[in-house]
Every structure is written in C-alpha cells, then in structure tokens.
GROMACS .gro file of N, CA and C in nm:
model
  195
    1MET      N    1   2.622  -1.821   1.768
    1MET     CA    2   2.583  -1.743   1.739
    1MET      C    3   2.535  -1.654   1.896
    2PRO      N    4   2.552  -1.519   1.886
    2PRO     CA    5   2.476  -1.486   2.035
    2PRO      C    6   2.318  -1.441   1.958
    3LYS      N    7   2.226  -1.486   2.057
    3LYS     CA    8   2.104  -1.419   2.062
    3LYS      C    9   2.108  -1.311   2.047
    4MET      N   10   1.980  -1.251   1.933
    4MET     CA   11   1.956  -1.072   1.887
    4MET      C   12   1.918  -1.065   2.014
    5LYS      N   13   1.950  -0.882   2.011
    5LYS     CA   14   1.883  -0.850   2.126
    5LYS      C   15   1.769  -0.725   2.081
    6THR      N   16   1.645  -0.727   2.154
    6THR     CA   17   1.528  -0.677   2.120
    6THR      C   18   1.534  -0.499   2.105
    7ASN      N   19   1.525  -0.452   2.048
    7ASN     CA   20   1.528  -0.274   2.054
    7ASN      C   21   1.455  -0.227   2.166
    8SER      N   22   1.488  -0.200   2.293
    8SER     CA   23   1.404  -0.115   2.393
    8SER      C   24   1.285  -0.009   2.338
    9GLY      N   25   1.296   0.008   2.256
    9GLY     CA   26   1.219   0.142   2.237
    9GLY      C   27   1.112   0.090   2.176
   10SER      N   28   1.112   0.018   2.037
   10SER     CA   29   1.017  -0.103   1.937
   10SER      C   30   0.962  -0.147   2.093
   11LYS      N   31   0.993  -0.211   2.154
   11LYS     CA   32   0.928  -0.272   2.249
   11LYS      C   33   0.831  -0.230   2.339
   12LYS      N   34   0.830  -0.059   2.331
   12LYS     CA   35   0.731   0.017   2.442
   12LYS      C   36   0.631   0.020   2.313
   13ARG      N   37   0.664   0.083   2.212
   13ARG     CA   38   0.551   0.074   2.104
   13ARG      C   39   0.470   0.026   2.011
   14PHE      N   40   0.579  -0.094   2.021
   14PHE     CA   41   0.463  -0.215   1.930
   14PHE      C   42   0.378  -0.332   2.004
   15SER      N   43   0.293  -0.372   1.978
   15SER     CA   44   0.250  -0.495   2.017
   15SER      C   45   0.213  -0.618   1.933
   16LEU      N   46   0.219  -0.722   1.955
   16LEU     CA   47   0.165  -0.838   1.865
   16LEU      C   48  -0.017  -0.842   1.887
   17THR      N   49  -0.040  -0.870   1.777
   17THR     CA   50  -0.192  -0.910   1.784
   17THR      C   51  -0.210  -1.080   1.773
   18GLY      N   52  -0.295  -1.133   1.807
   18GLY     CA   53  -0.334  -1.309   1.786
   18GLY      C   54  -0.265  -1.364   1.719
   19THR      N   55  -0.329  -1.273   1.579
   19THR     CA   56  -0.268  -1.336   1.425
   19THR      C   57  -0.147  -1.298   1.378
   20GLY      N   58  -0.067  -1.233   1.491
   20GLY     CA   59   0.042  -1.218   1.443
   20GLY      C   60   0.087  -1.059   1.349
   21LYS      N   61  -0.009  -0.964   1.329
   21LYS     CA   62   0.031  -0.878   1.288
   21LYS      C   63   0.064  -0.737   1.427
   22ILE      N   64   0.152  -0.651   1.381
   22ILE     CA   65   0.176  -0.539   1.469
   22ILE      C   66   0.105  -0.406   1.459
   23LYS      N   67   0.078  -0.360   1.588
   23LYS     CA   68  -0.014  -0.294   1.637
   23LYS      C   69   0.088  -0.153   1.695
   24ARG      N   70   0.007  -0.038   1.640
   24ARG     CA   71   0.094   0.065   1.700
   24ARG      C   72   0.005   0.210   1.738
   25LYS      N   73   0.031   0.278   1.792
   25LYS     CA   74  -0.029   0.394   1.845
   25LYS      C   75   0.001   0.480   1.720
   26HIS      N   76  -0.087   0.614   1.704
   26HIS     CA   77  -0.097   0.733   1.655
   26HIS      C   78  -0.028   0.782   1.661
   27ALA      N   79   0.041   0.913   1.596
   27ALA     CA   80   0.116   1.006   1.646
   27ALA      C   81   0.000   1.116   1.632
   28TYR      N   82   0.103   1.245   1.665
   28TYR     CA   83   0.058   1.377   1.690
   28TYR      C   84  -0.051   1.377   1.794
   29LYS      N   85  -0.034   1.325   1.903
   29LYS     CA   86  -0.213   1.309   2.025
   29LYS      C   87  -0.081   1.360   2.144
   30SER      N   88   0.040   1.398   2.178
   30SER     CA   89   0.053   1.383   2.301
   30SER      C   90   0.068   1.565   2.381
   31HIS      N   91   0.063   1.684   2.245
   31HIS     CA   92   0.087   1.816   2.312
   31HIS      C   93   0.058   1.904   2.163
   32ILE      N   94   0.002   2.037   2.206
   32ILE     CA   95  -0.046   2.095   2.156
   32ILE      C   96  -0.179   2.078   2.032
   33LEU      N   97  -0.266   2.040   2.198
   33LEU     CA   98  -0.427   1.979   2.098
   33LEU      C   99  -0.511   2.085   2.118
   34THR      N  100  -0.521   2.219   2.116
   34THR     CA  101  -0.593   2.288   2.119
   34THR      C  102  -0.626   2.369   1.953
   35LYS      N  103  -0.563   2.327   1.899
   35LYS     CA  104  -0.561   2.356   1.736
   35LYS      C  105  -0.603   2.254   1.678
   36LYS      N  106  -0.627   2.139   1.718
   36LYS     CA  107  -0.684   2.035   1.641
   36LYS      C  108  -0.810   2.002   1.676
   37SER      N  109  -0.905   1.952   1.588
   37SER     CA  110  -1.009   1.927   1.578
   37SER      C  111  -1.068   1.806   1.670
   38THR      N  112  -1.179   1.765   1.735
   38THR     CA  113  -1.224   1.695   1.848
   38THR      C  114  -1.217   1.568   1.777
   39LYS      N  115  -1.263   1.566   1.621
   39LYS     CA  116  -1.281   1.470   1.554
   39LYS      C  117  -1.138   1.398   1.516
   40ARG      N  118  -1.053   1.494   1.492
   40ARG     CA  119  -0.923   1.433   1.469
   40ARG      C  120  -0.852   1.391   1.570
   41LYS      N  121  -0.912   1.422   1.729
   41LYS     CA  122  -0.758   1.375   1.889
   41LYS      C  123  -0.871   1.246   1.864
   42ARG      N  124  -1.015   1.225   1.848
   42ARG     CA  125  -1.087   1.101   1.825
   42ARG      C  126  -1.031   1.006   1.802
   43ASN      N  127  -0.995   1.017   1.693
   43ASN     CA  128  -0.951   0.928   1.558
   43ASN      C  129  -0.775   0.930   1.587
   44LEU      N  130  -0.710   0.969   1.662
   44LEU     CA  131  -0.556   0.963   1.666
   44LEU      C  132  -0.594   0.919   1.798
   45THR      N  133  -0.703   0.832   1.878
   45THR     CA  134  -0.687   0.773   1.983
   45THR      C  135  -0.631   0.638   1.979
   46TYR      N  136  -0.713   0.565   1.851
   46TYR     CA  137  -0.730   0.411   1.844
   46TYR      C  138  -0.621   0.385   1.780
   47SER      N  139  -0.589   0.295   1.841
   47SER     CA  140  -0.413   0.231   1.781
   47SER      C  141  -0.468   0.166   1.621
   48THR      N  142  -0.374   0.124   1.590
   48THR     CA  143  -0.364   0.047   1.397
   48THR      C  144  -0.320  -0.030   1.384
   49ILE      N  145  -0.326  -0.084   1.245
   49ILE     CA  146  -0.187  -0.185   1.239
   49ILE      C  147  -0.038  -0.108   1.139
   50VAL      N  148   0.010  -0.193   1.143
   50VAL     CA  149   0.129  -0.152   1.096
   50VAL      C  150   0.101  -0.184   0.902
   51SER      N  151   0.168  -0.107   0.893
   51SER     CA  152   0.182  -0.148   0.695
   51SER      C  153   0.319  -0.238   0.661
   52LYS      N  154   0.247  -0.305   0.552
   52LYS     CA  155   0.288  -0.443   0.478
   52LYS      C  156   0.464  -0.380   0.483
   53PRO      N  157   0.524  -0.260   0.406
   53PRO     CA  158   0.637  -0.295   0.357
   53PRO      C  159   0.712  -0.241   0.483
   54ASP      N  160   0.620  -0.158   0.647
   54ASP     CA  161   0.729  -0.125   0.716
   54ASP      C  162   0.745  -0.246   0.846
   55GLU      N  163   0.683  -0.351   0.847
   55GLU     CA  164   0.662  -0.486   0.892
   55GLU      C  165   0.801  -0.557   0.944
   56LYS      N  166   0.842  -0.578   0.822
   56LYS     CA  167   0.986  -0.658   0.840
   56LYS      C  168   1.049  -0.598   0.927
   57ASN      N  169   1.072  -0.460   0.893
   57ASN     CA  170   1.202  -0.389   0.967
   57ASN      C  171   1.146  -0.369   1.114
   58ILE      N  172   1.013  -0.345   1.171
   58ILE     CA  173   0.986  -0.364   1.276
   58ILE      C  174   0.974  -0.496   1.366
   59LYS      N  175   0.946  -0.614   1.260
   59LYS     CA  176   1.027  -0.734   1.317
   59LYS      C  177   1.160  -0.812   1.329
   60LEU      N  178   1.277  -0.704   1.266
   60LEU     CA  179   1.364  -0.712   1.308
   60LEU      C  180   1.448  -0.639   1.431
   61LEU      N  181   1.380  -0.538   1.470
   61LEU     CA  182   1.333  -0.473   1.596
   61LEU      C  183   1.337  -0.514   1.719
   62LEU      N  184   1.215  -0.617   1.690
   62LEU     CA  185   1.168  -0.721   1.795
   62LEU      C  186   1.237  -0.838   1.822
   63ALA      N  187   1.349  -0.842   1.706
   63ALA     CA  188   1.421  -0.983   1.707
   63ALA      C  189   1.344  -1.093   1.700
   64MET      N  190   1.276  -1.104   1.598
   64MET     CA  191   1.158  -1.203   1.573
   64MET      C  192   1.228  -1.201   1.418
   65LYS      N  193   1.209  -1.357   1.386
   65LYS     CA  194   1.254  -1.374   1.251
   65LYS      C  195   1.123  -1.385   1.177
   0.00000   0.00000   0.00000
C-alpha cells in the first residue's frame, strides 16, 4: 500500500507540540481590524491547542497514525 500524502494546507496551518498536541492559530485576525477592540485583537494573536473532537481529523490530514 502506498504512503498517505500530507494535506499541504494543513501542513502550513498546524504544528505539533512536544507532548504530541496540535497547535493552531486563531481566525479573524487578518483584515477588518478597525472595528475589533484592542483586547480582542491581542487575544487572537496567541496560538491555542486544537480541541479533542477535531484532533482525529487533523491527524489524518497530517498523515499521522
């Protein structure tokens, strides 16, 4: 059976932590920033961990077992 290809979009959007969790960035930080409060924009800057239900699907996209 051939190797499973990694999804190129996912490869750019997600990264693994040392403990095997998947890191992601927040959405809504690219444009139309004038109407968003400073606090909201600041909190969107930080990365976060992918939720447990979505983890399985993302691992498939990243060609992990």
